Amino acid sequence: MSKKVLVVGAGPAGMTAAWSAACHGAEVLLLEAGTRPGRKLELTGNGRCNLTNLDAFNYDSPGYRRNGKFLIPALSAFGPESVIRFFESNGVAISIEDSGRVYPESQRAADVVTALWRALRSKGVDAHLEESVKAVRPTGEVITTSRTYRPDSIILATGGLSYPQTGSTGTGLHIAQSLGHNIEPVYPSMVPVIVSERWVKDLAGITLPDVFVRLLREDGKTLARWRGGLLFTHNGLSGPAVLEIGEDAARALYEGNSPSLCVNPFPEYTPAEFRQRVLGSLKRAGRRKVRHALSAFLPRALVDHLLSAEGIPPDVTCAQLNRQQRETILPALHNICFQVIGTLGIRSAMVTSGGVSVKEVDPRTCRSRLVPFLYFAGEILDITGRSGGYNLQAAFSTGYLAGLSAARP
Ligand SMILES: Cc1cc2nc3c(=O)[nH]c(=O)nc-3n(C[C@H](O)[C@H](O)[C@H](O)COP(=O)(O)OP(=O)(O)OC[C@H]3O[C@@H](n4cnc5c(N)ncnc54)[C@H](O)[C@@H]3O)c2cc1C
């Protein structure tokens, strides 16, 4: 007789789990609290959906910040190649960038949602929208807003706590906890930071396309570093490089540290090369204003701020700049530091770090080690990927494995 599998949550993990369980012979019911499936998935990759990364198979790659090792069996069962094959065979042509990032060729995340939904429906999954799971009893009964179910297995795929407007409100974490699971402390990941320097608001919207950022503790120890783009916001910093170290900033602040974030806008030059280029440029510029000459290197508004912070008059010409002024402005351009006083928090984070402790989940099946009928998939687990398709790959892989395992007689 086929197993009755109930999947909670129609995000990428839950939809994959429902499809996989149905493919492996189970009778599947998928319950989704929202009015439509995959609301967060629709937003991914700025609406383009970076659905995996060819490098994701390498669990030890920098792609996974937390518990990448847990994913080995799930990635072996359903890795990036399987994800690509799945979407191609469900009508989504794939495009792979040189970086290894994988997108739908249409660049439309909505196509990914539609493909998953159609695939699971074509396998006979019974899916109920606007039916929220309120509790799971230790006996295995599932209490929803409208009735009680008694499945053989339950897969919790309710996501984390970030972007709660998409349905990831953390109810699954409470349910897991009520069944005896430990929840690893939750931190925002892929999140912008807030800095104490008020002047950043004057630069809001300005980007630096390629910078090297370092997060430093008060004693100078480097906590994290990343290279990529930077965006000034009305109260801090964002952009790919900053998002990558946002979680480290959140953790440092929680631990009582007062971290600073230092930006090198010229990662391609050594300090000596940079010095030579800037000095050469100032020399050639002669009677031009310093602010104009330096705006060949950095946005004008940032140059103006840095000059004023170093006490250099805005209209001074390159020829008038004295040696001492030159020696102060050079390092100021090369190493711009900010005091981090917060992050935008879990609601604005792209990813939730923390969640159901993987120590209590069997990586070979995604089954709870504490509750025999319970399985987990996706961001509810304490697995955190970086930007690049790693989080969706984790959702697809754990969803597939949880579905397959839960369907086994
Ligand atoms: C703006 C943004 C961009 C992103 N871009 C990328 C990207 O390009 N690539 C990438 O790899 N990752 C990206 N991510 C991260 C990725 O979207 C998540 O890791 C992924 O969606 C997690 O999938 P999930 O199925 O575990 O959870 P979710 O997608 O959060 O889905 C959980 C589902 O469960 C439902 N639910 C919750 N509680 C209940 C309940 N009690 N009863 C019934 N249903 C319930 C919710 O309504 C929701 O539909 C992005 C995230 C954001 C916010």
XYZ file of C-alpha atoms and ligand atoms in Angstrom:
462
model
C 0.000 0.000 0.000
C 1.310 3.471 -0.805
C 2.371 5.754 2.023
C 0.395 8.885 2.841
C 2.830 11.786 2.841
C 1.814 15.270 3.938
C 4.107 18.119 2.876
C 3.878 21.484 4.656
C 4.840 24.497 2.516
C 4.841 25.006 -1.257
C 8.206 26.723 -1.602
C 10.943 25.139 -3.730
C 11.734 22.564 -1.015
C 8.120 21.535 -0.385
C 7.174 21.410 -4.065
C 10.226 19.272 -4.875
C 9.466 17.041 -1.885
C 5.837 16.570 -2.971
C 6.862 15.777 -6.560
C 9.585 13.375 -5.405
C 7.304 11.541 -2.940
C 4.658 11.159 -5.659
C 7.297 9.906 -8.138
C 8.263 7.265 -5.570
C 4.729 5.962 -5.199
C 3.305 7.929 -2.271
C -0.131 9.446 -1.992
C 0.790 13.073 -1.414
C -1.033 16.036 0.094
C 0.718 19.427 -0.114
C -0.563 22.197 2.160
C 0.366 25.837 1.543
C -0.690 28.694 3.788
C -0.564 31.332 1.044
C -2.806 32.015 -1.910
C -0.215 30.744 -4.393
C 2.891 28.544 -4.361
C 6.492 29.739 -4.504
C 6.052 33.378 -3.500
C 9.668 33.707 -2.359
C 10.863 31.707 -5.343
C 9.222 34.282 -7.615
C 11.476 36.978 -6.105
C 14.732 35.093 -6.387
C 17.660 36.424 -8.358
C 15.864 39.762 -8.813
C 13.041 37.891 -10.517
C 15.501 35.946 -12.723
C 15.920 32.986 -10.306
C 19.468 31.810 -9.891
C 18.291 28.244 -9.476
C 21.568 26.491 -8.857
C 25.303 26.664 -9.335
C 27.472 24.064 -11.054
C 29.844 24.402 -8.117
C 27.121 23.467 -5.599
C 27.993 19.797 -5.909
C 31.264 20.609 -4.242
C 29.827 20.739 -0.699
C 33.139 21.986 0.615
C 33.098 24.962 -1.731
C 32.743 28.421 -0.209
C 29.127 28.244 -1.459
C 27.882 26.900 1.850
C 28.527 28.942 4.973
C 26.886 26.494 7.362
C 26.545 22.707 7.284
C 27.339 22.154 3.616
C 28.605 18.719 4.621
C 25.104 17.686 5.692
C 24.105 18.040 2.039
C 26.436 15.348 0.648
C 23.775 12.593 0.332
C 21.101 15.052 -0.830
C 23.417 16.513 -3.475
C 24.378 13.005 -4.587
C 20.703 12.129 -4.988
C 19.663 15.366 -6.711
C 22.538 17.712 -7.512
C 22.864 20.617 -9.939
C 22.819 18.328 -13.006
C 19.560 16.727 -11.821
C 18.041 20.158 -11.197
C 18.964 21.269 -14.708
C 17.576 18.046 -16.201
C 14.384 18.353 -14.146
C 13.647 21.871 -15.376
C 14.614 21.137 -18.965
C 12.315 18.136 -19.050
C 9.564 20.322 -17.603
C 9.796 22.913 -20.330
C 12.265 25.408 -18.802
C 15.260 26.041 -21.075
C 18.389 26.704 -19.007
C 21.209 29.161 -19.378
C 24.536 28.777 -17.553
C 26.766 31.776 -16.932
C 30.555 31.590 -16.978
C 30.496 31.874 -13.183
C 28.560 28.576 -13.018
C 25.315 30.295 -12.008
C 22.290 28.652 -13.586
C 19.148 30.581 -14.630
C 16.056 29.886 -16.698
C 16.801 31.109 -20.216
C 13.616 33.206 -20.037
C 15.127 34.998 -16.986
C 11.715 34.603 -15.346
C 11.495 33.074 -11.872
C 7.754 32.640 -12.433
C 8.550 29.996 -15.086
C 10.407 27.980 -12.460
C 7.414 28.118 -10.108
C 5.032 27.078 -12.897
C 7.256 24.150 -13.917
C 7.453 22.811 -10.361
C 3.729 23.229 -9.810
C 2.826 21.504 -13.094
C 5.276 18.664 -12.409
C 3.803 17.861 -9.024
C 0.229 18.191 -10.246
C 1.000 15.861 -13.163
C 2.145 13.239 -10.636
C -1.228 13.412 -8.889
C -0.246 15.478 -5.828
C -3.300 16.864 -4.059
C -2.434 20.493 -3.279
C -4.426 22.809 -1.016
C -3.693 26.533 -1.012
C -4.711 28.792 1.878
C -4.568 25.916 4.328
C -2.099 26.624 7.085
C -0.721 23.985 9.424
C -1.122 25.136 13.019
C 0.365 22.193 14.903
C 1.612 18.631 14.639
C 0.790 16.383 17.558
C 3.382 13.900 18.879
C 0.995 11.189 17.634
C 1.453 12.476 14.058
C -1.874 14.263 13.634
C -1.631 17.450 11.618
C -3.940 20.263 12.701
C -4.693 22.865 10.048
C -6.936 25.901 9.861
C -9.748 23.721 8.566
C -9.270 20.102 9.710
C -7.083 17.325 11.116
C -5.072 14.854 8.983
C -3.426 11.555 9.925
C -0.640 10.942 7.364
C 2.090 8.295 7.656
C 4.869 10.858 7.167
C 5.139 14.625 7.408
C 7.688 16.782 5.601
C 8.167 20.225 7.121
C 9.314 22.607 4.382
C 8.118 25.907 5.802
C 11.284 27.932 5.163
C 13.056 30.275 7.561
C 12.075 33.651 8.989
C 13.177 36.094 6.317
C 10.797 37.937 3.983
C 7.767 36.932 6.124
C 5.474 38.569 3.559
C 6.206 35.555 1.318
C 4.854 33.175 3.981
C 8.090 32.240 5.742
C 6.872 33.173 9.192
C 8.643 30.537 11.263
C 5.615 28.411 12.215
C 7.496 25.311 11.096
C 10.294 26.107 13.542
C 7.756 26.287 16.382
C 6.228 22.988 15.282
C 9.669 21.332 15.169
C 10.443 22.721 18.609
C 7.124 21.490 19.997
C 8.132 17.994 18.833
C 11.417 18.183 20.739
C 13.812 19.563 18.112
C 16.483 22.086 18.988
C 16.535 25.255 16.935
C 19.980 26.756 16.324
C 19.890 30.510 16.955
C 18.608 32.371 13.952
C 20.573 35.227 12.310
C 19.933 37.277 9.207
C 22.119 36.238 6.274
C 22.583 38.061 2.957
C 21.574 41.278 4.699
C 22.552 44.979 4.339
C 24.342 46.675 7.238
C 23.604 49.946 9.045
C 26.565 52.228 9.793
C 26.992 55.146 12.184
C 28.385 57.503 9.492
C 25.350 59.630 8.679
C 26.945 61.006 5.514
C 26.277 57.756 3.649
C 22.724 58.964 3.053
C 24.112 61.684 0.758
C 25.517 58.905 -1.396
C 22.407 56.685 -1.317
C 22.023 54.906 -4.655
C 25.687 55.246 -5.638
C 27.448 51.970 -6.437
C 31.075 50.893 -6.530
C 31.178 47.957 -8.945
C 34.199 46.092 -7.618
C 35.469 46.531 -4.079
C 37.155 44.415 -1.454
C 35.381 44.610 1.907
C 36.705 43.464 5.252
C 34.809 43.177 8.513
C 37.103 43.875 11.449
C 36.756 43.370 15.175
C 37.834 46.222 17.494
C 41.208 44.503 18.003
C 41.791 44.513 14.234
C 41.103 40.807 13.666
C 39.488 40.183 10.278
C 36.129 38.462 10.791
C 35.141 38.194 7.127
C 36.141 39.472 3.715
C 34.547 39.459 0.283
C 35.000 41.001 -3.153
C 32.145 42.332 -5.272
C 29.860 45.315 -5.741
C 28.862 47.845 -3.074
C 25.795 50.080 -2.825
C 25.370 53.076 -0.516
C 21.923 53.185 1.114
C 20.133 55.825 3.186
C 21.511 54.366 6.416
C 24.336 52.051 5.474
C 25.789 49.739 2.886
C 24.456 46.978 0.697
C 25.392 45.335 -2.620
C 26.758 41.821 -3.219
C 30.035 42.169 -1.274
C 28.348 43.634 1.805
C 25.430 41.173 1.738
C 27.923 38.321 1.879
C 29.357 39.525 5.183
C 26.084 40.816 6.676
C 25.627 37.626 8.705
C 29.147 37.922 10.144
C 28.304 41.487 11.174
C 25.046 40.341 12.811
C 26.842 37.613 14.740
C 29.646 39.961 15.819
C 27.150 42.557 17.049
C 25.175 39.899 18.921
C 28.372 38.793 20.645
C 28.904 42.351 21.870
C 31.566 43.361 19.356
C 31.573 46.670 17.611
C 32.802 45.745 14.135
C 33.982 48.085 11.434
C 33.686 47.521 7.729
C 36.596 48.706 5.593
C 36.279 49.144 1.866
C 39.128 49.021 -0.613
C 37.617 50.355 -3.850
C 40.685 49.329 -5.858
C 41.156 45.604 -5.268
C 43.012 45.207 -8.553
C 45.942 47.386 -7.415
C 48.470 46.878 -4.660
C 48.766 49.923 -2.371
C 52.028 50.830 -4.168
C 50.437 50.618 -7.640
C 47.474 52.618 -6.441
C 49.733 55.293 -4.997
C 51.679 55.536 -8.227
C 48.528 55.872 -10.343
C 46.889 58.507 -8.162
C 50.052 60.550 -7.721
C 50.704 60.388 -11.479
C 47.196 61.534 -12.176
C 47.372 64.424 -9.677
C 50.681 65.522 -11.177
C 49.338 65.521 -14.721
C 46.158 67.347 -13.675
C 48.117 70.509 -12.676
C 45.620 73.362 -12.326
C 42.529 71.147 -12.274
C 40.728 70.881 -8.986
C 41.672 67.848 -6.902
C 38.026 66.819 -6.611
C 37.753 66.695 -10.395
C 41.005 64.775 -10.862
C 40.068 62.200 -8.223
C 36.624 61.640 -9.663
C 38.367 59.596 -12.345
C 38.811 57.027 -9.561
C 35.711 57.354 -7.383
C 32.239 58.927 -7.585
C 32.427 62.708 -7.104
C 30.171 62.735 -4.022
C 32.413 60.215 -2.285
C 35.559 62.157 -3.228
C 33.992 65.359 -1.825
C 33.183 63.635 1.420
C 36.669 62.108 1.780
C 38.372 65.451 1.052
C 36.226 67.244 3.580
C 36.819 64.508 6.195
C 40.568 65.049 5.763
C 40.171 68.829 6.003
C 41.166 69.485 2.393
C 39.302 72.491 0.879
C 36.997 71.409 -1.973
C 38.395 73.843 -4.511
C 42.075 73.227 -4.003
C 43.877 72.483 -7.275
C 46.218 69.569 -7.812
C 49.157 71.953 -8.050
C 48.230 73.525 -4.685
C 47.940 70.201 -2.864
C 50.842 69.999 -0.444
C 52.796 66.892 0.415
C 51.079 66.369 3.769
C 47.631 66.644 2.170
C 48.679 64.130 -0.495
C 49.871 61.720 2.168
C 46.562 61.954 4.048
C 44.242 61.616 1.090
C 45.951 58.569 -0.439
C 45.179 56.053 2.348
C 41.769 57.654 2.870
C 40.839 56.808 -0.728
C 42.194 53.297 -0.498
C 40.710 52.209 2.824
C 37.320 53.722 3.662
C 36.087 52.512 7.049
C 32.620 52.539 8.598
C 31.355 51.662 12.061
C 28.724 48.919 11.787
C 25.903 49.468 14.280
C 23.319 47.019 12.984
C 21.836 45.116 10.085
C 18.438 45.464 8.487
C 17.448 42.337 10.423
C 15.862 39.022 9.661
C 12.792 40.401 7.880
C 14.954 42.078 5.245
C 17.543 39.317 5.006
C 17.455 37.163 1.909
C 18.327 34.067 3.885
C 17.801 32.798 7.428
C 20.885 31.349 9.027
C 20.162 28.863 11.823
C 17.054 26.700 12.211
C 16.444 23.022 12.936
C 19.711 21.553 14.184
C 21.149 19.183 11.580
C 22.555 17.048 14.394
C 19.014 15.810 14.948
C 18.309 15.019 11.293
C 19.711 12.056 9.349
C 21.490 13.469 6.256
C 20.929 10.200 4.344
C 17.126 10.592 4.515
C 16.386 14.092 5.895
C 14.401 12.239 8.556
C 14.206 13.414 12.139
C 16.345 11.382 14.522
C 13.818 12.180 17.267
C 10.404 11.768 15.628
C 10.154 8.813 13.211
C 7.360 10.211 11.028
C 8.966 13.637 10.577
C 11.201 14.877 7.730
C 12.695 18.294 6.974
C 13.565 20.056 3.728
C 14.849 23.488 2.735
C 15.640 26.597 4.685
C 13.942 25.377 7.880
C 17.166 23.404 8.362
C 20.316 25.016 9.748
C 22.008 25.123 6.344
C 23.087 28.429 4.858
C 24.291 29.048 1.350
C 25.896 32.109 -0.129
C 24.641 34.033 -3.114
C 24.937 32.093 -6.379
C 22.108 29.529 -6.381
C 23.321 27.529 -3.368
C 20.217 28.048 -1.226
C 17.805 26.933 -3.912
C 20.003 23.946 -4.669
C 19.880 22.993 -0.979
C 16.066 23.324 -1.067
C 15.749 21.161 -4.207
C 18.208 18.513 -2.956
C 16.788 18.145 0.553
C 13.247 18.304 -0.878
C 13.998 15.481 -3.291
C 15.650 13.308 -0.638
C 12.977 13.944 1.999
C 10.235 13.106 -0.545
C 11.957 9.909 -1.656
C 12.631 8.795 1.933
C 9.167 9.651 3.240
C 7.573 7.673 0.389
C 9.475 4.465 1.222
C 7.193 1.769 2.575
C 14.740 38.401 -2.448
C 15.340 37.014 -2.409
C 16.119 36.571 -3.451
C 16.691 35.289 -3.415
N 17.406 34.860 -4.492
C 17.936 33.609 -4.486
C 18.589 33.093 -5.633
O 18.618 33.715 -6.710
N 19.152 31.854 -5.540
C 19.086 31.096 -4.393
O 19.635 30.001 -4.356
N 18.393 31.535 -3.306
C 17.813 32.758 -3.342
N 17.089 33.185 -2.248
C 16.879 32.251 -1.109
C 15.792 31.217 -1.469
O 14.676 31.890 -1.992
C 15.356 30.407 -0.253
O 16.492 29.784 0.309
C 14.328 29.341 -0.650
O 13.145 29.950 -1.120
C 13.981 28.446 0.548
O 13.028 27.511 0.100
P 12.020 26.780 1.099
O 11.105 25.988 0.252
O 12.806 26.091 2.152
O 11.227 27.944 1.834
P 10.269 29.095 1.276
O 10.617 29.448 -0.103
O 10.340 30.151 2.314
O 8.835 28.435 1.249
C 8.166 28.074 2.434
C 6.697 27.942 2.137
O 6.036 27.373 3.267
C 4.809 28.035 3.464
N 4.424 27.897 4.870
C 5.072 28.403 5.951
N 4.457 28.024 7.092
C 3.391 27.269 6.724
C 2.377 26.595 7.442
N 2.344 26.615 8.785
N 1.429 25.922 6.751
C 1.459 25.863 5.392
N 2.402 26.487 4.653
C 3.367 27.173 5.319
C 5.085 29.465 3.064
O 3.897 30.169 2.750
C 6.009 29.278 1.861
O 5.278 29.172 0.665
C 16.495 34.456 -2.272
C 15.706 34.916 -1.224
C 15.117 36.179 -1.285
C 14.249 36.626 -0.139
